[in-house]
C-alpha atoms as a printed R data frame, in Angstrom:
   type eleno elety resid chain resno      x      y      z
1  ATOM     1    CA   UNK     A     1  0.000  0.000  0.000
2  ATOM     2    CA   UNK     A     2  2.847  2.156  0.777
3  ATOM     3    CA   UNK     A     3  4.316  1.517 -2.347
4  ATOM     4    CA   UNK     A     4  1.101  2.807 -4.318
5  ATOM     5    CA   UNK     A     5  0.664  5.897 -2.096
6  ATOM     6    CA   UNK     A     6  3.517  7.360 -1.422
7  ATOM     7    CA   UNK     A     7  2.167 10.673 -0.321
8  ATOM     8    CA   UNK     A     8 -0.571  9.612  1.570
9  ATOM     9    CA   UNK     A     9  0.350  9.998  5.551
10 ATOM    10    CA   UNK     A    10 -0.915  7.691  7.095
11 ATOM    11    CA   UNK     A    11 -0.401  4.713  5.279
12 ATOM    12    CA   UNK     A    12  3.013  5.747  5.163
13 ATOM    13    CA   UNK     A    13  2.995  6.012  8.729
14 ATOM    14    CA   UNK     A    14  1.020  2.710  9.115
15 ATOM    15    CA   UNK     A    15  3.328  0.821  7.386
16 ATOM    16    CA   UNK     A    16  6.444  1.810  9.698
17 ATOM    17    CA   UNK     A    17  4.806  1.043 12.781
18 ATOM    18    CA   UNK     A    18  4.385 -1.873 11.123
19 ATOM    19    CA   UNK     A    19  8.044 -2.267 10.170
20 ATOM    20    CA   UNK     A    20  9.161 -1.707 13.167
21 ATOM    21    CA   UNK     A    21  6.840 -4.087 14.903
22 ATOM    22    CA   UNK     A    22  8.527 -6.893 12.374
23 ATOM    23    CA   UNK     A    23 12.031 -6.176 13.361
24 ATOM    24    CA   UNK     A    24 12.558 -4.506 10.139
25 ATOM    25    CA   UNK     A    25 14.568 -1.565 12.073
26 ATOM    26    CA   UNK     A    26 16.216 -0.053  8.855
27 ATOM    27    CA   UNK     A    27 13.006 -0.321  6.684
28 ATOM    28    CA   UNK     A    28 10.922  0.752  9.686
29 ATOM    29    CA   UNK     A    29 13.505  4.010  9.670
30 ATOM    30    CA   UNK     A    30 13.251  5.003  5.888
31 ATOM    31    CA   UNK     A    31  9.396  4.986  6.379
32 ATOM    32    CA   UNK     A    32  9.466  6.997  9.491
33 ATOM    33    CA   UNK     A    33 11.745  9.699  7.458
34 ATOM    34    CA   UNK     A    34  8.973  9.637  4.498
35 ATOM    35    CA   UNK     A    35  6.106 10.507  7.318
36 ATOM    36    CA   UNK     A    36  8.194 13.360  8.990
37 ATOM    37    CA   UNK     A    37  8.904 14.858  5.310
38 ATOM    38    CA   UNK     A    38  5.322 14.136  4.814
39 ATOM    39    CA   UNK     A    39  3.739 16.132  7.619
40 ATOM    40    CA   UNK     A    40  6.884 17.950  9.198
41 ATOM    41    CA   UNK     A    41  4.998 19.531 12.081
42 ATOM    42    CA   UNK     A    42  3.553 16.116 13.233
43 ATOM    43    CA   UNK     A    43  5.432 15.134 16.981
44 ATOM    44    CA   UNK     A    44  4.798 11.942 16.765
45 ATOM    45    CA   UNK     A    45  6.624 11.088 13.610
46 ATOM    46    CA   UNK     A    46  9.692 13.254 14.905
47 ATOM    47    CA   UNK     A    47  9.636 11.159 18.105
48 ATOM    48    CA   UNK     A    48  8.779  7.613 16.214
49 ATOM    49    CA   UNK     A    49 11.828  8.369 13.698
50 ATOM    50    CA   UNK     A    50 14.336  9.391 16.969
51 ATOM    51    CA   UNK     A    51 13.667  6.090 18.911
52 ATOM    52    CA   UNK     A    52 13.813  3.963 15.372
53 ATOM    53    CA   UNK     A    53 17.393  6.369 14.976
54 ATOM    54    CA   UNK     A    54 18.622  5.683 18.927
55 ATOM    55    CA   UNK     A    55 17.595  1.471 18.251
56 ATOM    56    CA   UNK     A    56 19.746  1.933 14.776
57 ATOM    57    CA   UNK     A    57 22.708  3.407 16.983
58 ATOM    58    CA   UNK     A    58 22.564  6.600 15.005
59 ATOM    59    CA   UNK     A    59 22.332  8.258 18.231
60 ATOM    60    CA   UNK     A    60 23.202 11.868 17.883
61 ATOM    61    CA   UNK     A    61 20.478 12.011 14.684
62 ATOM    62    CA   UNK     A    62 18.083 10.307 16.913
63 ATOM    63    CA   UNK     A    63 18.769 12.862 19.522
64 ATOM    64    CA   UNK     A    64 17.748 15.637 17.085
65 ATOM    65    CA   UNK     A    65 14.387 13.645 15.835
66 ATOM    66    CA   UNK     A    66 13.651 14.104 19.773
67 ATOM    67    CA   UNK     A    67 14.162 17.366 20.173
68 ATOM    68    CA   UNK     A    68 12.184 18.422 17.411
69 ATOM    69    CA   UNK     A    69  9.295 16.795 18.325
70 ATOM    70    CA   UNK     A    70  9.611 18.405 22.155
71 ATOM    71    CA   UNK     A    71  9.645 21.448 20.157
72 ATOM    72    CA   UNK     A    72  6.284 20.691 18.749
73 ATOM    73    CA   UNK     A    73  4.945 19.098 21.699
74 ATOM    74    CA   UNK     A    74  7.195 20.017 24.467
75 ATOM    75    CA   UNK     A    75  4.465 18.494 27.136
76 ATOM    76    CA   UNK     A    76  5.267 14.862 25.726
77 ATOM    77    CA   UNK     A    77  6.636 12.991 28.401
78 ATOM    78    CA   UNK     A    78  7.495 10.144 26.429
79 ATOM    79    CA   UNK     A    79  9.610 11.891 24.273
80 ATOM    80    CA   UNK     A    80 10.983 13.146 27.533
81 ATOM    81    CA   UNK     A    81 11.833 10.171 28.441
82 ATOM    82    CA   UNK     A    82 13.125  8.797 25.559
83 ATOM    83    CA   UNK     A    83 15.970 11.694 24.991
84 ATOM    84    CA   UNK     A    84 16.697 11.268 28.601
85 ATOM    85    CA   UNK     A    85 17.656  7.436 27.973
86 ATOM    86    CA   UNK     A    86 18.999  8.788 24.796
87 ATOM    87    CA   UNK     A    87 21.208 11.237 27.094
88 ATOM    88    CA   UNK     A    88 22.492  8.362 29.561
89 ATOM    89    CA   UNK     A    89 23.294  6.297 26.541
90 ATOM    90    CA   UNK     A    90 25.589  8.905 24.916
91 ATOM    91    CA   UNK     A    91 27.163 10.216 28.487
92 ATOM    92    CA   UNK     A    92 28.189  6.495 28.577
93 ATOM    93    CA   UNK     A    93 29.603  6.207 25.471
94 ATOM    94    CA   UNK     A    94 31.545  9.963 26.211
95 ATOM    95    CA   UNK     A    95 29.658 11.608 23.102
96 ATOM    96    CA   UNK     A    96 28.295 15.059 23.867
97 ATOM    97    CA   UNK     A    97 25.121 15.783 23.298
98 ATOM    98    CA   UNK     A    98 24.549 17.855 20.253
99 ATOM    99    CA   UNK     A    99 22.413 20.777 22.367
C-alpha cells in the first residue's frame, strides 16, 4: 500500500509502525523519514523516527528527531523520556550531546 501511495500519511505512517513491529529496524527508519517529510509539524513522527534512529545506533540524529518533536509538543513525556535514555546512553559512550 505504501508503495502505491507514497504521499498519503498515514499509510506511510502505518506501514512503519508496522516495520518496526517486524524487526525490520532499517526499513521501519526510511518509512518513518517519508512521514516526517510528509507532515513535518507532526510530533509523533519526529519522536517515532528518533527512537527507530537511537535502536539503529545513530544516536546523535536520533537525539535531534527528539528534540524536534519536544519542540512541537514540548508536554510529551514520552519523548521526555526517551531523549533522557537517549542522554544516559551517549554520556556512557563519552559523546556530547549535540544541544
Amino acid at each position: 500500500a505504501a508503495q502505491l501511495a507514497p504521499s498519503e500519511y498515514e499509510i506511510i505512517f502505518n506501514a512503519a509502525n508496522t516495520l518496526r513491529q517486524a524487526g525490520r529496524n532499517k526499513q521501519a527508519e526510511e518509512y518513518y523519514r517519508l512521514a516526517v517529510n510528509l507532515r513535518p509539524q507532526e510530533a509523533t513522527s519526529h519522536m517515532n523516527l528518533g527512537a527507530m534512529l537511537h535502536v539503529n545506533g545513530k544516536l546523535l540524529e536520533a537525539e535531534s528527531s527528539y528534540l524536534e518533536a519536544l519542540r512541537l509538543k514540548p508536554d510529551d513525556s514520552i519523548t521526555r523520556t526517551n531523549l533522557q535514555k537517549l542522554r544516559h546512553l551517549l554520556a556512557k559512550k563519552g559523546i556530547s550531546p549535540s544541544r
